[in-house]
mmCIF file of C-alpha atoms and ligand atoms in Angstrom:
data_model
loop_
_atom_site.group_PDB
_atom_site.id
_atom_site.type_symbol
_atom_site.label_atom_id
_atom_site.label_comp_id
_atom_site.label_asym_id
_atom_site.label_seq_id
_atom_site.Cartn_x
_atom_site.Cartn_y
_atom_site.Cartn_z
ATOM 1 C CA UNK A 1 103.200 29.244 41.732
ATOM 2 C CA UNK A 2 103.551 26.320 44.618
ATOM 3 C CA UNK A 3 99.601 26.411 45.317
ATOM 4 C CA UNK A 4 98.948 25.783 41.742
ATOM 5 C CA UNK A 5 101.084 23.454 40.757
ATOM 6 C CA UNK A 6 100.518 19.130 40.594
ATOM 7 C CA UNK A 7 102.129 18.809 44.396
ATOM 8 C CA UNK A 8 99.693 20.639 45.507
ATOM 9 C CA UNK A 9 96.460 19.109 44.710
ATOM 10 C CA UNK A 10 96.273 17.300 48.124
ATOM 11 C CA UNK A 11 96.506 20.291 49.623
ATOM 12 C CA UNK A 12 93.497 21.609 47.710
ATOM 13 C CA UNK A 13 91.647 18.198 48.832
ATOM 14 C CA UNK A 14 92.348 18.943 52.325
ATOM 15 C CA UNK A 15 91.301 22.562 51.829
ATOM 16 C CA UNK A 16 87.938 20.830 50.458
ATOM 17 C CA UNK A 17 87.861 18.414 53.399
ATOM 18 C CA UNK A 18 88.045 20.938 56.251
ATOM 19 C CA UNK A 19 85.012 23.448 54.445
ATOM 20 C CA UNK A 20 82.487 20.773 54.195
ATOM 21 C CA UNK A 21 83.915 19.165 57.525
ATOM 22 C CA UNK A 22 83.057 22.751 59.043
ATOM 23 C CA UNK A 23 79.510 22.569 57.557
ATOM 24 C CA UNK A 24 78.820 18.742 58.704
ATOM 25 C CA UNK A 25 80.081 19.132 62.213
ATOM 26 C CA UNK A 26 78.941 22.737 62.304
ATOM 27 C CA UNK A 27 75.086 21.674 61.654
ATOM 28 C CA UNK A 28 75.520 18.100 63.685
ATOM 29 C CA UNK A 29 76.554 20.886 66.959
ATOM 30 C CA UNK A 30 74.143 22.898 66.099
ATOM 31 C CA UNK A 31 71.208 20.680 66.022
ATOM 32 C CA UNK A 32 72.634 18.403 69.422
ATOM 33 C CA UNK A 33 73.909 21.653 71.310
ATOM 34 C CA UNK A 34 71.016 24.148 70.155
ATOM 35 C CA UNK A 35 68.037 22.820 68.543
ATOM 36 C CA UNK A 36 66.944 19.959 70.151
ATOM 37 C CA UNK A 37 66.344 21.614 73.676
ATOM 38 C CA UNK A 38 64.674 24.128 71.852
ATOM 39 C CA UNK A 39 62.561 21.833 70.109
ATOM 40 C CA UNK A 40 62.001 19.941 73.743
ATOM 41 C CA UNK A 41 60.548 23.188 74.689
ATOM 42 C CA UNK A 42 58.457 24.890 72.090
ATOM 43 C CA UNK A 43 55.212 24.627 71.318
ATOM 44 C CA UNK A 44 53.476 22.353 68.315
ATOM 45 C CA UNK A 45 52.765 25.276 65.757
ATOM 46 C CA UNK A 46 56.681 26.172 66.122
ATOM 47 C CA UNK A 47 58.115 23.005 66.071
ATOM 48 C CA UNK A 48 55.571 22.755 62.359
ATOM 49 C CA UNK A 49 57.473 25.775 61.432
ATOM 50 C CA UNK A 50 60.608 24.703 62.089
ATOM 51 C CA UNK A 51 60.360 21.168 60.376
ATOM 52 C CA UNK A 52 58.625 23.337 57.387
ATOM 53 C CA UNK A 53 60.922 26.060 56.972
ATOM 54 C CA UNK A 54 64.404 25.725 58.712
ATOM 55 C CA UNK A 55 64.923 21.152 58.123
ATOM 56 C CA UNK A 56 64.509 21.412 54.464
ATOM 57 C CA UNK A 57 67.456 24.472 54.388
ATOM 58 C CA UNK A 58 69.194 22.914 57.647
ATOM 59 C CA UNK A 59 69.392 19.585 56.223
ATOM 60 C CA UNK A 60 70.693 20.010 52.442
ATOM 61 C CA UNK A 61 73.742 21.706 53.751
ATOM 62 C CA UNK A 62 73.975 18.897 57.033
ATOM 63 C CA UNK A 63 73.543 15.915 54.932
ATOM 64 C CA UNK A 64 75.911 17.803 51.386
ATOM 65 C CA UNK A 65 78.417 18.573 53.827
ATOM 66 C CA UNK A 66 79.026 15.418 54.790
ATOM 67 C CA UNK A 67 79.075 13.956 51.195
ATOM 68 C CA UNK A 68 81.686 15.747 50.544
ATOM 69 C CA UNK A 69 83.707 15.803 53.660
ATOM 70 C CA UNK A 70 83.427 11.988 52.960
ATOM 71 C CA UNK A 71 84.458 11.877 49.750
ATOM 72 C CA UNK A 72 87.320 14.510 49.845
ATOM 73 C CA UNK A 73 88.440 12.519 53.034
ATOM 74 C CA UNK A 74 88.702 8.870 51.335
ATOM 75 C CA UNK A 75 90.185 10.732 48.227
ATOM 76 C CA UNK A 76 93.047 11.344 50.234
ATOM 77 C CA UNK A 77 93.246 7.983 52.142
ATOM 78 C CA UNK A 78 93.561 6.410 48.378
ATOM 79 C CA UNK A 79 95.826 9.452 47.234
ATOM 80 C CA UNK A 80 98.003 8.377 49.988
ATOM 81 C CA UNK A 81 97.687 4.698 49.595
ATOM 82 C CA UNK A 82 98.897 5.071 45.916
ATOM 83 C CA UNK A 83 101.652 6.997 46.850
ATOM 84 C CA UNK A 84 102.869 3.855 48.825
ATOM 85 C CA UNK A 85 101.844 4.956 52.849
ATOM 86 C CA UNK A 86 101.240 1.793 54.449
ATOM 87 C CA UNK A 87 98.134 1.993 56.275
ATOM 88 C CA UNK A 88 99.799 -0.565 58.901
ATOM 89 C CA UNK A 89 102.096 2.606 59.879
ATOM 90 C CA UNK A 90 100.884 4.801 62.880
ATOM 91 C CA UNK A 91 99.856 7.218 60.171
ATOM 92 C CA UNK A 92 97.893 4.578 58.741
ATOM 93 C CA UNK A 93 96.145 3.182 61.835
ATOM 94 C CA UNK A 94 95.342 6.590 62.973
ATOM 95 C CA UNK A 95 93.730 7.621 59.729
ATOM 96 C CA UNK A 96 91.519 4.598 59.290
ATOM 97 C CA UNK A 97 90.148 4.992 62.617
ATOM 98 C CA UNK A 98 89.167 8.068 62.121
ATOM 99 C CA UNK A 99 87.995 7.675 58.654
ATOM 100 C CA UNK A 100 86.122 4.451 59.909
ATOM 101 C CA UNK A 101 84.579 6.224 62.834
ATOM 102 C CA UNK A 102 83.475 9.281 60.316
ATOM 103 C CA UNK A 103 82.048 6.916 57.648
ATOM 104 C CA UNK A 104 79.611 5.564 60.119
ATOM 105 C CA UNK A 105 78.524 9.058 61.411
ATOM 106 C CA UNK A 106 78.134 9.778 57.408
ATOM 107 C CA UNK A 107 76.392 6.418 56.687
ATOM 108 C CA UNK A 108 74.254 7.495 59.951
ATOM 109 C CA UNK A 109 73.443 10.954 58.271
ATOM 110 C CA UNK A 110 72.430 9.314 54.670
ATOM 111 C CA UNK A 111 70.497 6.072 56.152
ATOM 112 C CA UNK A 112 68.477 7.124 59.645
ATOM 113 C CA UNK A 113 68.695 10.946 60.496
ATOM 114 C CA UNK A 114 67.712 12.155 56.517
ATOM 115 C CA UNK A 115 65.017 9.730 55.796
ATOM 116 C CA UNK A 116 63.455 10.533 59.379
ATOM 117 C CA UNK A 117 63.465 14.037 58.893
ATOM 118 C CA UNK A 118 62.426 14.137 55.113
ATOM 119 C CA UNK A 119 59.428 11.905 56.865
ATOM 120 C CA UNK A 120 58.893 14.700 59.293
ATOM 121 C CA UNK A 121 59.112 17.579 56.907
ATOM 122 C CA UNK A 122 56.696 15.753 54.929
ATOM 123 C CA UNK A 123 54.591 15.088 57.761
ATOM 124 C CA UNK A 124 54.059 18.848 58.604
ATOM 125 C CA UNK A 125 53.474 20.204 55.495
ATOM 126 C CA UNK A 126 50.495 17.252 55.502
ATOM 127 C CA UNK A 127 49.260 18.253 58.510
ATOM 128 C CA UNK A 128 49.385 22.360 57.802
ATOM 129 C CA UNK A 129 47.075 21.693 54.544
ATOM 130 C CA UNK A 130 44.479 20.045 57.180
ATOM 131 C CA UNK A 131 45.539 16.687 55.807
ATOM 132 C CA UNK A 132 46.360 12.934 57.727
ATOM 133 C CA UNK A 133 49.415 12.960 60.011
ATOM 134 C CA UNK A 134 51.775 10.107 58.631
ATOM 135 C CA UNK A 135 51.757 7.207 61.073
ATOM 136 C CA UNK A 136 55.283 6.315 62.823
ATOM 137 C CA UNK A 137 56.686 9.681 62.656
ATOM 138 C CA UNK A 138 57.576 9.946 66.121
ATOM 139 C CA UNK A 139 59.138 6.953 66.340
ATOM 140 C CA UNK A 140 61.142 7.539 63.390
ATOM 141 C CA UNK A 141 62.543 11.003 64.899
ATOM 142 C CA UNK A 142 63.380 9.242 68.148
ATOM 143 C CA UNK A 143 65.819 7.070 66.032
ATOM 144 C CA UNK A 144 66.924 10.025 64.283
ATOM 145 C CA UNK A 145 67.670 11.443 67.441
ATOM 146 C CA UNK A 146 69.756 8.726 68.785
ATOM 147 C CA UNK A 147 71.892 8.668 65.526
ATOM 148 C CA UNK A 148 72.346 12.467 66.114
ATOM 149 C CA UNK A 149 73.988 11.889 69.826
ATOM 150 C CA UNK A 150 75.957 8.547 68.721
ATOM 151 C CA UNK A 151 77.540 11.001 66.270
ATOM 152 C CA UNK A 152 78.248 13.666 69.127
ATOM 153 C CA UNK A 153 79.694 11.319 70.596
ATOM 154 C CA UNK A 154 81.793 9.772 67.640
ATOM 155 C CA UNK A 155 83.198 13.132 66.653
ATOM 156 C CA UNK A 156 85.168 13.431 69.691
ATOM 157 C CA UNK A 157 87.415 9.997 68.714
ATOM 158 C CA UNK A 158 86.851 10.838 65.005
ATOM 159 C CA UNK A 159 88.526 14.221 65.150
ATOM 160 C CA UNK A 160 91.522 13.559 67.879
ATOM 161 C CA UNK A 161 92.386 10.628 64.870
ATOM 162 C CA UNK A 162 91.334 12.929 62.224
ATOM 163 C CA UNK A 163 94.336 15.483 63.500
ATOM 164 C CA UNK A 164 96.210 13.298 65.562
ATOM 165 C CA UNK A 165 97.211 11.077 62.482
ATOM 166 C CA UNK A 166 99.795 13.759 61.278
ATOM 167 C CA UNK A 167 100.329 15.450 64.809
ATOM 168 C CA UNK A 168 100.888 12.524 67.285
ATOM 169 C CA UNK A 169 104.246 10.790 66.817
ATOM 170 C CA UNK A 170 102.683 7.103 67.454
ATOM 171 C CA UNK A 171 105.122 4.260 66.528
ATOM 172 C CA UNK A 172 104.090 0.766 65.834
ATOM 173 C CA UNK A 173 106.102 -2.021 66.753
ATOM 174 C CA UNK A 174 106.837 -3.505 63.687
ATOM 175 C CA UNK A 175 106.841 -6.779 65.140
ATOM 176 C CA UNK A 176 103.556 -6.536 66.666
ATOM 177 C CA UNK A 177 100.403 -7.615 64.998
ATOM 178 C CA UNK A 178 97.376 -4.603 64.841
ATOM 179 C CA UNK A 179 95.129 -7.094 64.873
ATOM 180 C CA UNK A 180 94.182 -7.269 68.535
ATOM 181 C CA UNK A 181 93.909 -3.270 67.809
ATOM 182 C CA UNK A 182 91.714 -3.815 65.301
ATOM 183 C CA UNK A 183 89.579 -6.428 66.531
ATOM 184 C CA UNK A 184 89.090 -4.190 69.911
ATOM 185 C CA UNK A 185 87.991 -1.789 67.599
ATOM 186 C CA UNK A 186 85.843 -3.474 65.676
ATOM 187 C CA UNK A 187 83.849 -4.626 68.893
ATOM 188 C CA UNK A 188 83.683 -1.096 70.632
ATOM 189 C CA UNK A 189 82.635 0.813 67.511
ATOM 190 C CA UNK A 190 80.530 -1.840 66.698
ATOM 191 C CA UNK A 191 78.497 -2.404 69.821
ATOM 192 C CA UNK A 192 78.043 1.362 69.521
ATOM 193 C CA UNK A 193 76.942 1.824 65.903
ATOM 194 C CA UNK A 194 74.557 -1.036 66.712
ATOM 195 C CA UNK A 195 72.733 0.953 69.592
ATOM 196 C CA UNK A 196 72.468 3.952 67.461
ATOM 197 C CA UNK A 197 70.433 1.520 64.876
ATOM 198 C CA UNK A 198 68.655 -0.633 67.111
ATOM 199 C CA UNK A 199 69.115 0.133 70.967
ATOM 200 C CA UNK A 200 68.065 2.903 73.415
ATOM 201 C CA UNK A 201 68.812 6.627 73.830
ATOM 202 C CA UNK A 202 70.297 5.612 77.829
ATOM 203 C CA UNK A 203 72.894 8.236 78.565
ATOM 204 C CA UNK A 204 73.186 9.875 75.720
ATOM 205 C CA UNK A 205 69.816 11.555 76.558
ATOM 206 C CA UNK A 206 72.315 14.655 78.541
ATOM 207 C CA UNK A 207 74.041 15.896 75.759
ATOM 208 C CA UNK A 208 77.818 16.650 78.492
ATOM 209 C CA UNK A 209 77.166 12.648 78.916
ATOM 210 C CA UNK A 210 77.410 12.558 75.367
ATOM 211 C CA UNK A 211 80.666 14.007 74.992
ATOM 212 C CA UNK A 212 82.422 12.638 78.530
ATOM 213 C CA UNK A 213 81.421 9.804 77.061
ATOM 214 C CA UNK A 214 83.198 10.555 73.403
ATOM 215 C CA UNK A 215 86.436 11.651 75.575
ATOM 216 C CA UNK A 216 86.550 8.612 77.404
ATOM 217 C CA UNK A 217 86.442 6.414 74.132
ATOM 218 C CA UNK A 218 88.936 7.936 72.650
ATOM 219 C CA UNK A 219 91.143 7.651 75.704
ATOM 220 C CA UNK A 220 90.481 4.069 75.331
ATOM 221 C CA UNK A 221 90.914 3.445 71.865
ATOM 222 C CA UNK A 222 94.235 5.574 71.891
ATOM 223 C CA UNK A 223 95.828 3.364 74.896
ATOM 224 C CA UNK A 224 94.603 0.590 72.928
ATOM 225 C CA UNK A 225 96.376 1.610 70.021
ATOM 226 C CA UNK A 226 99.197 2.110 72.305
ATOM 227 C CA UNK A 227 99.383 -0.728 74.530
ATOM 228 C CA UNK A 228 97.942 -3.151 72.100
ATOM 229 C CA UNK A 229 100.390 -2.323 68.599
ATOM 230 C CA UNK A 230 102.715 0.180 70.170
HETATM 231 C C1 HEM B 1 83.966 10.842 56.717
HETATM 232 C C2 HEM B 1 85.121 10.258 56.774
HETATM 233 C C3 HEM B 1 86.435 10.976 56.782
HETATM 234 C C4 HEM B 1 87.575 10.510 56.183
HETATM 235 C C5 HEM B 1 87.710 9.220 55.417
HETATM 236 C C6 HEM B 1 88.627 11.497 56.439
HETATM 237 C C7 HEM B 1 89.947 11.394 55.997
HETATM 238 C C8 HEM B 1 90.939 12.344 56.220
HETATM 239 C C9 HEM B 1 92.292 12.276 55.729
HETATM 240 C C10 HEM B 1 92.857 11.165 54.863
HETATM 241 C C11 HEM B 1 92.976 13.353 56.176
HETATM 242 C C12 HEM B 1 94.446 13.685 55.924
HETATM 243 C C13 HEM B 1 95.217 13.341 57.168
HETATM 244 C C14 HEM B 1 96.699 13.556 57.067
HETATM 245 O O1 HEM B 1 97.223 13.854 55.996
HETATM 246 O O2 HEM B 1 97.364 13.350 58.080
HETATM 247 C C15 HEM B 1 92.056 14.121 56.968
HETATM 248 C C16 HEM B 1 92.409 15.276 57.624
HETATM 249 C C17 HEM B 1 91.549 16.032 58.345
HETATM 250 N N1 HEM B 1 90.204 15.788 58.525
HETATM 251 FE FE1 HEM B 1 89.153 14.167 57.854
HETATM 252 N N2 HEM B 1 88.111 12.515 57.185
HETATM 253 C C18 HEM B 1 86.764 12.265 57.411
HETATM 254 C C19 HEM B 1 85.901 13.065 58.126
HETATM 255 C C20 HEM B 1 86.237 14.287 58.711
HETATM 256 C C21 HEM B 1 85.317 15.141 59.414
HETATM 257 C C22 HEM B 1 83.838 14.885 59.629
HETATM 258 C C23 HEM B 1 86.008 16.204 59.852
HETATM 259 C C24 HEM B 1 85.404 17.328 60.651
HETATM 260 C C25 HEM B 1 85.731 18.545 60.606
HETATM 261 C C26 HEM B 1 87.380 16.047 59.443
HETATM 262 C C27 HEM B 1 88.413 16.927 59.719
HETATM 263 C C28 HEM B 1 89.709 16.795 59.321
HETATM 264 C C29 HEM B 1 90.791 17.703 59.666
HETATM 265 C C30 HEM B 1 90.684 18.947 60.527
HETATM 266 C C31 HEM B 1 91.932 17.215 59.069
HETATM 267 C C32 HEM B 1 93.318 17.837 59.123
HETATM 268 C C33 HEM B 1 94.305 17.033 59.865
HETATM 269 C C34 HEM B 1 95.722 17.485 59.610
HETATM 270 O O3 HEM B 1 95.993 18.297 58.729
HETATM 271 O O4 HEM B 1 96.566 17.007 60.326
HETATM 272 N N3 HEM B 1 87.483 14.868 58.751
HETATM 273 N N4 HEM B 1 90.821 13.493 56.973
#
């Protein structure tokens, strides 16, 4: 049988990819398009609640879920590699863009929005037993919170790349260098990833600004990859 045989172990990879991709994405929607107005709204013994009983479920499968879509996804970047895809070809450029874009959003899930919310779970169940609230907590959920929209935003770019790699038919020039591509990059996604550790909410406070925002990037990044190695 096809589906069981060596050829099709990628396929089972990919299979793996788009599950836990589902359950990141899923949960990152969830919380940006559902929760966090409803949090805005409610009142304190809710929101206790909530970071009591719903983060510590909520977040297992968010911050799992993108372990794996992670891991899955660069196990088939290096699957690829070793069969001999260049990663200069369109396939290539397209792919690492998107896998460059997503690692961020996952280093973003692991390094500021899990710590502040294991913080704030921690925090509640303090405060419930009639014990000392834990100093900085608010401050460490507005970070969170800014991570959260900075990866609304990057999963607009991340997924047209993510699909686009097989689906677009993008030539490079050969004789072209990508590194003006690249370098653009690097200073967009950059500048970005560097608000969502150290700068301000601004925009991203309206969750449509959010995603315009995420469509217009990856109109720009796609010309450049167009106009700049195309
Ligand atoms: C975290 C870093 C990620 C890396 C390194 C990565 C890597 C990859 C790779 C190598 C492929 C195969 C592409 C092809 O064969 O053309 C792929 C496909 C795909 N990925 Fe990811 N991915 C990541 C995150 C995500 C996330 C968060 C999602 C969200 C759902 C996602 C959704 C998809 C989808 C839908 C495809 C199928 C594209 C197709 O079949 O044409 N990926 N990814």
């Amino acid at each position: 049988m096809a589906l069981f045989s060596g050829a099709a172990a990628e396929f089972w990879m990919r299979y793996i990819h788009y599950v836990f991709g589902i359950l990141w994405i899923g949960h990152l929607y969830y919380f940006n398009f559902s929760q966090m107005p409803f949090m805005a709204e409610t009142d304190a013994p809710t929101k206790s609640q909530v970071f009591q009983k719903l983060t510590p479920k909520t977040m297992f499968w968010f911050r799992w879920g993108a372990m794996l879509t992670f891991l899955s996804g660069w196990s088939m970047i290096l699957h690829k590699a070793g069969l001999g895809v260049p990663m200069s070809s369109g396939w290539g450029t397209m792919i690492l863009s998107g896998g460059i874009i997503g690692t961020l959003m996952f280093l973003n899930v692991w390094l500021i929005i899990w710590p502040s919310n294991k913080m704030a779970i921690e925090n509640a169940t303090r405060v419930a037993k009639g014990e000392s609230a834990i100093p900085g907590v608010a401050d460490l959920m507005a970070r969170a919170a800014i991570a959260s929209r900075t990866n609304t935003m990057f999963s607009m770019p991340m997924l047209f790349f993510m699909g686009g790699a097989s689906h677009i038919p993008l030539n490079l020039s050969p004789e072209k260098s990508l590194v003006p591509y690249w370098a653009t990059f690097a200073f967009v996604i950059g500048l970005i990833e560097l608000n969502a550790i150290k700068g301000k909410m601004g925009p991203l406070q309206k969750l449509v600004a959010a995603i315009h925002l995420g469509l217009a990037l990856t109109l720009a990044l796609y010309l450049a990859m167009e106009f700049l190695a195309g």
